[in-house]
Amino acid sequence: IHKNLTNTLLNKIYEHFPNSLGLYYYLDLSTALQINDKQMYIFEYINDNNNGENVKIIFVNYDLHCKQTGAPLYGFITANTGHSIKQNKWMWKLDKFMTVAEIENKFGIKQSDLPKSSRMTPRFQNELKIQSQCIENMSLDIIDNTDWFNIQQIKSLRRDNKRNKKYLQIVAKINESRWIEQCKKVWSNAVAIPIVVKNKTGSNKHWIEWVKLISIDEEDNNGNKLYVGVSCRYLDNINKWEITSICLDKGDIENKHRLVGLCEDEKKRYLSNFYNFHTTIAEIQWIRSN
């Protein structure tokens, strides 16, 4: 995915992204979702401009739409000719975006033959709907039953800006008992924000998790209250919630939330909860209670 493509696409699509890096993450992970859902179809067509050679192409459904017309836009992927020449590890490259009409006019491929949306599959939609309802009734026992010392921390990158030391990120030492007490105090009022998580080890799977932003009894150097994201996953096979990770990177949570593909108004409502999320904590070191 070339940087120039994401920069150009930002101004052409209806969906909002904060910058080209945020859009790149969305495209990269959305491609993985399409692979997981077996929606990556390889088409062949005769390229009259290349001595009638058969050329392989792929279309990807990114759930993006043209800003002017609202028409769906599909990613057009072609073979990466630089793969064998420069030992580039990517065999395919995202070349451009096309509407359904453009695809049918050029390649004769109808919309019914194009890949289906990963976010509109019955499995994904049912998961989103059911979990959004039952998360409100999550038992506080989940907080007591979590091994906080061994929970995964999705850490924020330390960007030590020498010109602006008041924004240096810190390692926070938190007492486990005080943390559990604070979680229970604010848990029911903390908004649960849906995100998409992709399995990084082996199997091609993805699922929905819900992040609660928990305020802690600390402030940064500017007097801002500090927050920590706590991500929860629903295990439908045993009808049980579990806490999977602590999220310290605001940008990472926002990127994963955009992957859910909510309508713009609903997405803005969820993202508004990040206004007070200050990410000065780079890592948590737990202190065991006596």
PDB file of C-alpha atoms in Angstrom:
ATOM      1  CA  ILE A   1       0.000   0.000   0.000  1.00  0.00           C
ATOM      2  CA  HIS A   2       1.823   3.085  -1.240  1.00  0.00           C
ATOM      3  CA  LYS A   3       1.805   6.252   0.856  1.00  0.00           C
ATOM      4  CA  ASN A   4       0.723   8.339  -2.138  1.00  0.00           C
ATOM      5  CA  LEU A   5      -2.372   6.153  -2.514  1.00  0.00           C
ATOM      6  CA  THR A   6      -3.500   6.676   1.091  1.00  0.00           C
ATOM      7  CA  ASN A   7      -2.873  10.426   0.864  1.00  0.00           C
ATOM      8  CA  THR A   8      -5.021  10.681  -2.269  1.00  0.00           C
ATOM      9  CA  LEU A   9      -7.718   8.382  -0.896  1.00  0.00           C
ATOM     10  CA  LEU A  10      -8.186  10.487   2.256  1.00  0.00           C
ATOM     11  CA  ASN A  11      -9.785  13.247   0.175  1.00  0.00           C
ATOM     12  CA  LYS A  12     -11.943  10.929  -1.939  1.00  0.00           C
ATOM     13  CA  ILE A  13     -13.778   8.860   0.669  1.00  0.00           C
ATOM     14  CA  TYR A  14     -16.777   9.682   2.832  1.00  0.00           C
ATOM     15  CA  GLU A  15     -15.369   7.896   5.890  1.00  0.00           C
ATOM     16  CA  HIS A  16     -13.194  10.017   8.182  1.00  0.00           C
ATOM     17  CA  PHE A  17      -9.641   9.130   9.191  1.00  0.00           C
ATOM     18  CA  PRO A  18      -7.305  11.398  11.175  1.00  0.00           C
ATOM     19  CA  ASN A  19      -4.367  10.947   8.781  1.00  0.00           C
ATOM     20  CA  SER A  20      -2.856   8.659   6.149  1.00  0.00           C
ATOM     21  CA  LEU A  21      -1.288   6.393   8.796  1.00  0.00           C
ATOM     22  CA  GLY A  22      -4.707   5.729  10.320  1.00  0.00           C
ATOM     23  CA  LEU A  23      -6.093   4.924   6.872  1.00  0.00           C
ATOM     24  CA  TYR A  24      -3.115   2.659   6.111  1.00  0.00           C
ATOM     25  CA  TYR A  25      -3.775   0.649   9.288  1.00  0.00           C
ATOM     26  CA  TYR A  26      -7.449   0.320   8.341  1.00  0.00           C
ATOM     27  CA  LEU A  27      -6.632  -0.900   4.814  1.00  0.00           C
ATOM     28  CA  ASP A  28      -3.946  -3.299   6.012  1.00  0.00           C
ATOM     29  CA  LEU A  29      -6.104  -4.940   8.698  1.00  0.00           C
ATOM     30  CA  SER A  30      -9.236  -4.889   6.520  1.00  0.00           C
ATOM     31  CA  THR A  31      -7.324  -6.894   3.920  1.00  0.00           C
ATOM     32  CA  ALA A  32      -6.566  -9.446   6.648  1.00  0.00           C
ATOM     33  CA  LEU A  33     -10.279  -9.613   7.555  1.00  0.00           C
ATOM     34  CA  GLN A  34     -11.152 -10.331   3.929  1.00  0.00           C
ATOM     35  CA  ILE A  35      -8.551 -13.116   3.832  1.00  0.00           C
ATOM     36  CA  ASN A  36      -9.941 -14.579   7.071  1.00  0.00           C
ATOM     37  CA  ASP A  37     -13.457 -14.554   5.592  1.00  0.00           C
ATOM     38  CA  LYS A  38     -12.257 -16.120   2.314  1.00  0.00           C
ATOM     39  CA  GLN A  39     -13.333 -13.113   0.275  1.00  0.00           C
ATOM     40  CA  MET A  40     -10.103 -12.649  -1.706  1.00  0.00           C
ATOM     41  CA  TYR A  41     -11.076 -13.774  -5.202  1.00  0.00           C
ATOM     42  CA  ILE A  42      -8.468 -13.902  -7.954  1.00  0.00           C
ATOM     43  CA  PHE A  43      -9.844 -12.925 -11.370  1.00  0.00           C
ATOM     44  CA  GLU A  44      -8.110 -13.265 -14.710  1.00  0.00           C
ATOM     45  CA  TYR A  45      -8.562 -11.032 -17.721  1.00  0.00           C
ATOM     46  CA  ILE A  46      -6.833 -10.599 -21.046  1.00  0.00           C
ATOM     47  CA  ASN A  47      -4.734  -7.452 -21.083  1.00  0.00           C
ATOM     48  CA  ASP A  48      -4.875  -6.067 -24.616  1.00  0.00           C
ATOM     49  CA  ASN A  49      -2.126  -3.609 -23.723  1.00  0.00           C
ATOM     50  CA  ASN A  50       0.276  -6.422 -22.871  1.00  0.00           C
ATOM     51  CA  ASN A  51       0.194  -8.712 -25.949  1.00  0.00           C
ATOM     52  CA  GLY A  52      -3.042 -10.339 -24.834  1.00  0.00           C
ATOM     53  CA  GLU A  53      -1.440 -11.824 -21.746  1.00  0.00           C
ATOM     54  CA  ASN A  54      -3.673 -13.189 -18.961  1.00  0.00           C
ATOM     55  CA  VAL A  55      -3.370 -10.932 -15.945  1.00  0.00           C
ATOM     56  CA  LYS A  56      -4.425 -11.859 -12.409  1.00  0.00           C
ATOM     57  CA  ILE A  57      -6.247  -9.232 -10.345  1.00  0.00           C
ATOM     58  CA  ILE A  58      -7.974  -9.084  -6.948  1.00  0.00           C
ATOM     59  CA  PHE A  59     -10.702  -6.827  -5.586  1.00  0.00           C
ATOM     60  CA  VAL A  60     -11.107  -6.057  -1.872  1.00  0.00           C
ATOM     61  CA  ASN A  61     -14.226  -4.818  -0.122  1.00  0.00           C
ATOM     62  CA  TYR A  62     -13.013  -2.185   2.339  1.00  0.00           C
ATOM     63  CA  ASP A  63     -16.458  -0.751   3.168  1.00  0.00           C
ATOM     64  CA  LEU A  64     -15.339   2.636   1.857  1.00  0.00           C
ATOM     65  CA  HIS A  65     -17.502   5.012  -0.164  1.00  0.00           C
ATOM     66  CA  CYS A  66     -16.994   7.879  -2.591  1.00  0.00           C
ATOM     67  CA  LYS A  67     -17.376  11.223  -0.820  1.00  0.00           C
ATOM     68  CA  GLN A  68     -19.251  12.821  -3.728  1.00  0.00           C
ATOM     69  CA  THR A  69     -21.628  10.043  -4.802  1.00  0.00           C
ATOM     70  CA  GLY A  70     -21.695   7.614  -1.870  1.00  0.00           C
ATOM     71  CA  ALA A  71     -20.881   4.749  -4.258  1.00  0.00           C
ATOM     72  CA  PRO A  72     -18.956   1.781  -2.770  1.00  0.00           C
ATOM     73  CA  LEU A  73     -15.251   1.725  -3.596  1.00  0.00           C
ATOM     74  CA  TYR A  74     -13.350  -1.534  -4.056  1.00  0.00           C
ATOM     75  CA  GLY A  75      -9.597  -1.885  -3.769  1.00  0.00           C
ATOM     76  CA  PHE A  76      -7.967  -3.008  -7.035  1.00  0.00           C
ATOM     77  CA  ILE A  77      -4.959  -5.262  -6.373  1.00  0.00           C
ATOM     78  CA  THR A  78      -2.432  -6.333  -8.990  1.00  0.00           C
ATOM     79  CA  ALA A  79       0.731  -8.433  -8.988  1.00  0.00           C
ATOM     80  CA  ASN A  80       3.752  -6.628  -7.579  1.00  0.00           C
ATOM     81  CA  THR A  81       6.253  -6.792 -10.430  1.00  0.00           C
ATOM     82  CA  GLY A  82       9.013  -5.619  -8.098  1.00  0.00           C
ATOM     83  CA  HIS A  83       8.656  -8.767  -5.999  1.00  0.00           C
ATOM     84  CA  SER A  84      11.140 -10.892  -7.928  1.00  0.00           C
ATOM     85  CA  ILE A  85      13.367  -8.030  -9.000  1.00  0.00           C
ATOM     86  CA  LYS A  86      14.105  -6.393  -5.646  1.00  0.00           C
ATOM     87  CA  GLN A  87      13.207  -9.333  -3.399  1.00  0.00           C
ATOM     88  CA  ASN A  88      10.208  -7.376  -2.205  1.00  0.00           C
ATOM     89  CA  LYS A  89       8.291  -9.574   0.247  1.00  0.00           C
ATOM     90  CA  TRP A  90       4.881  -8.431  -1.031  1.00  0.00           C
ATOM     91  CA  MET A  91       3.639 -10.371  -4.055  1.00  0.00           C
ATOM     92  CA  TRP A  92       0.605  -8.099  -4.519  1.00  0.00           C
ATOM     93  CA  LYS A  93       0.061  -4.364  -4.322  1.00  0.00           C
ATOM     94  CA  LEU A  94      -2.995  -2.147  -3.860  1.00  0.00           C
ATOM     95  CA  ASP A  95      -3.079  -0.178  -7.096  1.00  0.00           C
ATOM     96  CA  LYS A  96      -6.183   2.023  -6.914  1.00  0.00           C
ATOM     97  CA  PHE A  97      -9.880   2.161  -5.985  1.00  0.00           C
ATOM     98  CA  MET A  98     -12.772   1.607  -8.369  1.00  0.00           C
ATOM     99  CA  THR A  99     -16.559   1.853  -8.279  1.00  0.00           C
ATOM    100  CA  VAL A 100     -18.833  -1.055  -9.219  1.00  0.00           C
ATOM    101  CA  ALA A 101     -19.650   0.652 -12.524  1.00  0.00           C
ATOM    102  CA  GLU A 102     -15.957   1.109 -13.378  1.00  0.00           C
ATOM    103  CA  ILE A 103     -15.209  -2.535 -12.572  1.00  0.00           C
ATOM    104  CA  GLU A 104     -18.081  -3.830 -14.697  1.00  0.00           C
ATOM    105  CA  ASN A 105     -17.229  -1.531 -17.627  1.00  0.00           C
ATOM    106  CA  LYS A 106     -13.550  -2.483 -17.681  1.00  0.00           C
ATOM    107  CA  PHE A 107     -13.602  -6.134 -16.627  1.00  0.00           C
ATOM    108  CA  GLY A 108     -17.205  -7.260 -17.053  1.00  0.00           C
ATOM    109  CA  ILE A 109     -17.396  -8.303 -13.394  1.00  0.00           C
ATOM    110  CA  LYS A 110     -20.768  -7.689 -11.742  1.00  0.00           C
ATOM    111  CA  GLN A 111     -21.250  -6.569  -8.149  1.00  0.00           C
ATOM    112  CA  SER A 112     -22.743  -9.959  -7.220  1.00  0.00           C
ATOM    113  CA  ASP A 113     -19.376 -11.548  -8.086  1.00  0.00           C
ATOM    114  CA  LEU A 114     -17.331  -9.098  -6.012  1.00  0.00           C
ATOM    115  CA  PRO A 115     -16.227  -9.900  -2.433  1.00  0.00           C
ATOM    116  CA  LYS A 116     -18.745  -9.421   0.367  1.00  0.00           C
ATOM    117  CA  SER A 117     -18.114  -7.121   3.302  1.00  0.00           C
ATOM    118  CA  SER A 118     -16.379  -8.776   6.264  1.00  0.00           C
ATOM    119  CA  ARG A 119     -18.186  -6.406   8.618  1.00  0.00           C
ATOM    120  CA  MET A 120     -21.633  -7.230   7.239  1.00  0.00           C
ATOM    121  CA  THR A 121     -21.378 -10.997   7.631  1.00  0.00           C
ATOM    122  CA  PRO A 122     -24.131 -12.475   9.864  1.00  0.00           C
ATOM    123  CA  ARG A 123     -21.461 -13.751  12.276  1.00  0.00           C
ATOM    124  CA  PHE A 124     -19.876 -10.336  12.742  1.00  0.00           C
ATOM    125  CA  GLN A 125     -23.179  -8.459  13.012  1.00  0.00           C
ATOM    126  CA  ASN A 126     -24.653 -10.968  15.457  1.00  0.00           C
ATOM    127  CA  GLU A 127     -21.521 -10.866  17.571  1.00  0.00           C
ATOM    128  CA  LEU A 128     -21.657  -7.072  17.678  1.00  0.00           C
ATOM    129  CA  LYS A 129     -25.368  -6.929  18.521  1.00  0.00           C
ATOM    130  CA  ILE A 130     -25.461  -9.650  21.181  1.00  0.00           C
ATOM    131  CA  GLN A 131     -22.309  -8.502  22.943  1.00  0.00           C
ATOM    132  CA  SER A 132     -23.412  -4.858  23.021  1.00  0.00           C
ATOM    133  CA  GLN A 133     -26.447  -5.972  24.992  1.00  0.00           C
ATOM    134  CA  CYS A 134     -24.881  -8.420  27.432  1.00  0.00           C
ATOM    135  CA  ILE A 135     -21.789  -6.336  28.270  1.00  0.00           C
ATOM    136  CA  GLU A 136     -23.976  -4.027  30.352  1.00  0.00           C
ATOM    137  CA  ASN A 137     -24.652  -6.971  32.695  1.00  0.00           C
ATOM    138  CA  MET A 138     -21.031  -8.044  33.083  1.00  0.00           C
ATOM    139  CA  SER A 139     -20.300  -9.221  36.626  1.00  0.00           C
ATOM    140  CA  LEU A 140     -17.710  -7.324  38.658  1.00  0.00           C
ATOM    141  CA  ASP A 141     -16.247 -10.714  39.572  1.00  0.00           C
ATOM    142  CA  ILE A 142     -14.258 -10.455  36.340  1.00  0.00           C
ATOM    143  CA  ILE A 143     -12.103  -7.792  38.019  1.00  0.00           C
ATOM    144  CA  ASP A 144     -11.300  -9.969  41.049  1.00  0.00           C
ATOM    145  CA  ASN A 145     -10.655 -13.044  38.914  1.00  0.00           C
ATOM    146  CA  THR A 146      -8.117 -11.382  36.585  1.00  0.00           C
ATOM    147  CA  ASP A 147      -4.403 -12.045  37.096  1.00  0.00           C
ATOM    148  CA  TRP A 148      -3.318  -8.439  36.639  1.00  0.00           C
ATOM    149  CA  PHE A 149       0.381  -9.225  37.068  1.00  0.00           C
ATOM    150  CA  ASN A 150       0.327 -11.438  33.965  1.00  0.00           C
ATOM    151  CA  ILE A 151      -2.254  -9.644  31.823  1.00  0.00           C
ATOM    152  CA  GLN A 152      -0.972  -8.498  28.427  1.00  0.00           C
ATOM    153  CA  GLN A 153      -0.106  -4.801  28.195  1.00  0.00           C
ATOM    154  CA  ILE A 154      -0.462  -3.140  24.809  1.00  0.00           C
ATOM    155  CA  LYS A 155       2.072  -0.462  25.541  1.00  0.00           C
ATOM    156  CA  SER A 156       2.273   3.042  24.217  1.00  0.00           C
ATOM    157  CA  LEU A 157       5.479   3.942  22.418  1.00  0.00           C
ATOM    158  CA  ARG A 158       7.785   6.192  24.375  1.00  0.00           C
ATOM    159  CA  ARG A 159       8.304   9.338  22.369  1.00  0.00           C
ATOM    160  CA  ASP A 160      10.744  11.280  24.515  1.00  0.00           C
ATOM    161  CA  ASN A 161      10.398  14.778  23.135  1.00  0.00           C
ATOM    162  CA  LYS A 162      13.307  16.759  24.561  1.00  0.00           C
ATOM    163  CA  ARG A 163      11.670  20.053  23.602  1.00  0.00           C
ATOM    164  CA  ASN A 164       8.502  19.281  25.543  1.00  0.00           C
ATOM    165  CA  LYS A 165       9.370  17.208  28.574  1.00  0.00           C
ATOM    166  CA  LYS A 166       5.981  17.756  30.224  1.00  0.00           C
ATOM    167  CA  TYR A 167       4.574  15.179  27.788  1.00  0.00           C
ATOM    168  CA  LEU A 168       7.142  12.465  28.516  1.00  0.00           C
ATOM    169  CA  GLN A 169       5.516   9.103  29.043  1.00  0.00           C
ATOM    170  CA  ILE A 170       6.028   7.353  32.344  1.00  0.00           C
ATOM    171  CA  VAL A 171       6.145   3.918  33.918  1.00  0.00           C
ATOM    172  CA  ALA A 172       3.311   3.837  36.448  1.00  0.00           C
ATOM    173  CA  LYS A 173       3.580   1.748  39.606  1.00  0.00           C
ATOM    174  CA  ILE A 174       0.083   0.747  40.682  1.00  0.00           C
ATOM    175  CA  ASN A 175      -1.021  -1.106  43.789  1.00  0.00           C
ATOM    176  CA  GLU A 176      -3.124  -4.093  42.744  1.00  0.00           C
ATOM    177  CA  SER A 177      -5.728  -3.725  45.508  1.00  0.00           C
ATOM    178  CA  ARG A 178      -6.213  -0.002  44.850  1.00  0.00           C
ATOM    179  CA  TRP A 179      -6.536  -0.722  41.140  1.00  0.00           C
ATOM    180  CA  ILE A 180      -9.198  -3.390  41.700  1.00  0.00           C
ATOM    181  CA  GLU A 181     -11.083  -1.032  44.004  1.00  0.00           C
ATOM    182  CA  GLN A 182     -10.966   1.784  41.417  1.00  0.00           C
ATOM    183  CA  CYS A 183     -12.077  -0.530  38.610  1.00  0.00           C
ATOM    184  CA  LYS A 184     -15.124  -1.630  40.585  1.00  0.00           C
ATOM    185  CA  LYS A 185     -15.934   1.975  41.433  1.00  0.00           C
ATOM    186  CA  VAL A 186     -16.112   3.220  37.823  1.00  0.00           C
ATOM    187  CA  TRP A 187     -16.743  -0.004  35.866  1.00  0.00           C
ATOM    188  CA  SER A 188     -20.505   0.275  35.430  1.00  0.00           C
ATOM    189  CA  ASN A 189     -20.296   3.894  34.232  1.00  0.00           C
ATOM    190  CA  ALA A 190     -17.367   3.345  31.864  1.00  0.00           C
ATOM    191  CA  VAL A 191     -18.486   3.221  28.239  1.00  0.00           C
ATOM    192  CA  ALA A 192     -17.577  -0.037  26.459  1.00  0.00           C
ATOM    193  CA  ILE A 193     -15.998   0.717  23.056  1.00  0.00           C
ATOM    194  CA  PRO A 194     -16.028  -2.067  20.439  1.00  0.00           C
ATOM    195  CA  ILE A 195     -12.782  -2.912  18.650  1.00  0.00           C
ATOM    196  CA  VAL A 196     -11.665  -5.609  16.214  1.00  0.00           C
ATOM    197  CA  VAL A 197      -8.769  -7.835  17.273  1.00  0.00           C
ATOM    198  CA  LYS A 198      -6.855 -10.063  14.864  1.00  0.00           C
ATOM    199  CA  ASN A 199      -5.114 -13.207  16.005  1.00  0.00           C
ATOM    200  CA  LYS A 200      -1.353 -12.782  15.602  1.00  0.00           C
ATOM    201  CA  THR A 201      -0.383 -16.383  16.236  1.00  0.00           C
ATOM    202  CA  GLY A 202      -1.199 -18.895  13.561  1.00  0.00           C
ATOM    203  CA  SER A 203      -4.916 -19.130  12.828  1.00  0.00           C
ATOM    204  CA  ASN A 204      -6.573 -16.605  10.552  1.00  0.00           C
ATOM    205  CA  LYS A 205      -9.211 -15.353  12.956  1.00  0.00           C
ATOM    206  CA  HIS A 206     -10.564 -12.043  14.179  1.00  0.00           C
ATOM    207  CA  TRP A 207     -13.160 -11.106  16.763  1.00  0.00           C
ATOM    208  CA  ILE A 208     -14.734  -8.223  18.636  1.00  0.00           C
ATOM    209  CA  GLU A 209     -13.547  -7.008  22.025  1.00  0.00           C
ATOM    210  CA  TRP A 210     -14.811  -4.146  24.185  1.00  0.00           C
ATOM    211  CA  VAL A 211     -12.551  -1.556  25.803  1.00  0.00           C
ATOM    212  CA  LYS A 212     -13.547   0.242  28.990  1.00  0.00           C
ATOM    213  CA  LEU A 213     -11.607   3.428  29.787  1.00  0.00           C
ATOM    214  CA  ILE A 214     -10.798   3.361  33.501  1.00  0.00           C
ATOM    215  CA  SER A 215      -9.662   6.530  35.286  1.00  0.00           C
ATOM    216  CA  ILE A 216      -6.981   6.097  37.913  1.00  0.00           C
ATOM    217  CA  ASP A 217      -6.176   8.234  40.965  1.00  0.00           C
ATOM    218  CA  GLU A 218      -3.200   9.872  39.291  1.00  0.00           C
ATOM    219  CA  GLU A 219      -2.629  12.988  37.190  1.00  0.00           C
ATOM    220  CA  ASP A 220       0.001  13.926  34.632  1.00  0.00           C
ATOM    221  CA  ASN A 221       2.217  16.993  34.939  1.00  0.00           C
ATOM    222  CA  ASN A 222      -0.536  19.142  33.408  1.00  0.00           C
ATOM    223  CA  GLY A 223      -3.185  18.124  35.915  1.00  0.00           C
ATOM    224  CA  ASN A 224      -4.977  15.818  33.491  1.00  0.00           C
ATOM    225  CA  LYS A 225      -6.552  12.674  34.923  1.00  0.00           C
ATOM    226  CA  LEU A 226      -4.906   9.521  33.598  1.00  0.00           C
ATOM    227  CA  TYR A 227      -6.860   6.706  31.983  1.00  0.00           C
ATOM    228  CA  VAL A 228      -6.153   3.064  31.196  1.00  0.00           C
ATOM    229  CA  GLY A 229      -8.037   0.951  28.648  1.00  0.00           C
ATOM    230  CA  VAL A 230      -9.195  -2.500  29.765  1.00  0.00           C
ATOM    231  CA  SER A 231     -10.169  -4.839  26.917  1.00  0.00           C
ATOM    232  CA  CYS A 232     -12.767  -7.583  27.440  1.00  0.00           C
ATOM    233  CA  ARG A 233     -13.714 -10.530  25.243  1.00  0.00           C
ATOM    234  CA  TYR A 234     -16.908 -12.552  25.361  1.00  0.00           C
ATOM    235  CA  LEU A 235     -16.417 -16.321  25.105  1.00  0.00           C
ATOM    236  CA  ASP A 236     -19.761 -17.470  23.742  1.00  0.00           C
ATOM    237  CA  ASN A 237     -18.909 -21.176  24.027  1.00  0.00           C
ATOM    238  CA  ILE A 238     -18.865 -20.883  27.823  1.00  0.00           C
ATOM    239  CA  ASN A 239     -21.050 -17.763  28.141  1.00  0.00           C
ATOM    240  CA  LYS A 240     -18.367 -15.860  29.997  1.00  0.00           C
ATOM    241  CA  TRP A 241     -16.417 -12.594  29.779  1.00  0.00           C
ATOM    242  CA  GLU A 242     -12.654 -12.384  30.275  1.00  0.00           C
ATOM    243  CA  ILE A 243     -10.232  -9.467  30.456  1.00  0.00           C
ATOM    244  CA  THR A 244      -7.623  -9.951  27.747  1.00  0.00           C
ATOM    245  CA  SER A 245      -5.350  -6.928  27.911  1.00  0.00           C
ATOM    246  CA  ILE A 246      -4.589  -3.471  29.226  1.00  0.00           C
ATOM    247  CA  CYS A 247      -4.480  -0.831  26.489  1.00  0.00           C
ATOM    248  CA  LEU A 248      -2.132   2.107  27.007  1.00  0.00           C
ATOM    249  CA  ASP A 249      -2.011   3.370  23.429  1.00  0.00           C
ATOM    250  CA  LYS A 250      -4.895   5.694  22.531  1.00  0.00           C
ATOM    251  CA  GLY A 251      -4.109   5.562  18.813  1.00  0.00           C
ATOM    252  CA  ASP A 252      -4.108   1.767  18.800  1.00  0.00           C
ATOM    253  CA  ILE A 253      -7.587   1.611  20.374  1.00  0.00           C
ATOM    254  CA  GLU A 254      -8.936   4.205  17.936  1.00  0.00           C
ATOM    255  CA  ASN A 255      -7.512   2.310  14.948  1.00  0.00           C
ATOM    256  CA  LYS A 256      -9.042  -0.971  16.092  1.00  0.00           C
ATOM    257  CA  HIS A 257     -12.373   0.740  16.748  1.00  0.00           C
ATOM    258  CA  ARG A 258     -12.550   2.046  13.168  1.00  0.00           C
ATOM    259  CA  LEU A 259     -12.244  -1.550  11.961  1.00  0.00           C
ATOM    260  CA  VAL A 260     -15.723  -2.255  13.382  1.00  0.00           C
ATOM    261  CA  GLY A 261     -17.131  -0.147  10.525  1.00  0.00           C
ATOM    262  CA  LEU A 262     -19.885   1.687  12.391  1.00  0.00           C
ATOM    263  CA  CYS A 263     -21.750   4.561  10.728  1.00  0.00           C
ATOM    264  CA  GLU A 264     -19.998   7.912  11.059  1.00  0.00           C
ATOM    265  CA  ASP A 265     -22.369   9.317  13.702  1.00  0.00           C
ATOM    266  CA  GLU A 266     -22.074   6.251  15.903  1.00  0.00           C
ATOM    267  CA  LYS A 267     -18.317   6.152  15.435  1.00  0.00           C
ATOM    268  CA  LYS A 268     -18.029   9.809  16.490  1.00  0.00           C
ATOM    269  CA  ARG A 269     -20.091   9.073  19.594  1.00  0.00           C
ATOM    270  CA  TYR A 270     -17.704   6.321  20.659  1.00  0.00           C
ATOM    271  CA  LEU A 271     -14.558   8.243  19.718  1.00  0.00           C
ATOM    272  CA  SER A 272     -15.703  11.255  21.773  1.00  0.00           C
ATOM    273  CA  ASN A 273     -14.867   9.186  24.852  1.00  0.00           C
ATOM    274  CA  PHE A 274     -11.183   9.507  23.955  1.00  0.00           C
ATOM    275  CA  TYR A 275     -11.071  13.288  24.456  1.00  0.00           C
ATOM    276  CA  ASN A 276      -9.918  12.845  28.052  1.00  0.00           C
ATOM    277  CA  PHE A 277      -7.786   9.761  27.383  1.00  0.00           C
ATOM    278  CA  HIS A 278      -4.257  10.953  28.128  1.00  0.00           C
ATOM    279  CA  THR A 279      -1.609   8.431  27.170  1.00  0.00           C
ATOM    280  CA  THR A 280       1.320   9.479  29.357  1.00  0.00           C
ATOM    281  CA  ILE A 281       1.526   5.962  30.845  1.00  0.00           C
ATOM    282  CA  ALA A 282       3.860   3.825  28.750  1.00  0.00           C
ATOM    283  CA  GLU A 283       3.883   0.803  31.048  1.00  0.00           C
ATOM    284  CA  ILE A 284       2.343  -0.426  34.298  1.00  0.00           C
ATOM    285  CA  GLN A 285       4.366  -2.111  37.004  1.00  0.00           C
ATOM    286  CA  TRP A 286       2.102  -3.810  39.530  1.00  0.00           C
ATOM    287  CA  ILE A 287       2.726  -3.666  43.265  1.00  0.00           C
ATOM    288  CA  ARG A 288       1.397  -6.631  45.192  1.00  0.00           C
ATOM    289  CA  SER A 289      -0.691  -5.821  48.234  1.00  0.00           C
ATOM    290  CA  ASN A 290       0.646  -6.843  51.631  1.00  0.00           C
TER     291      ASN A 290
END
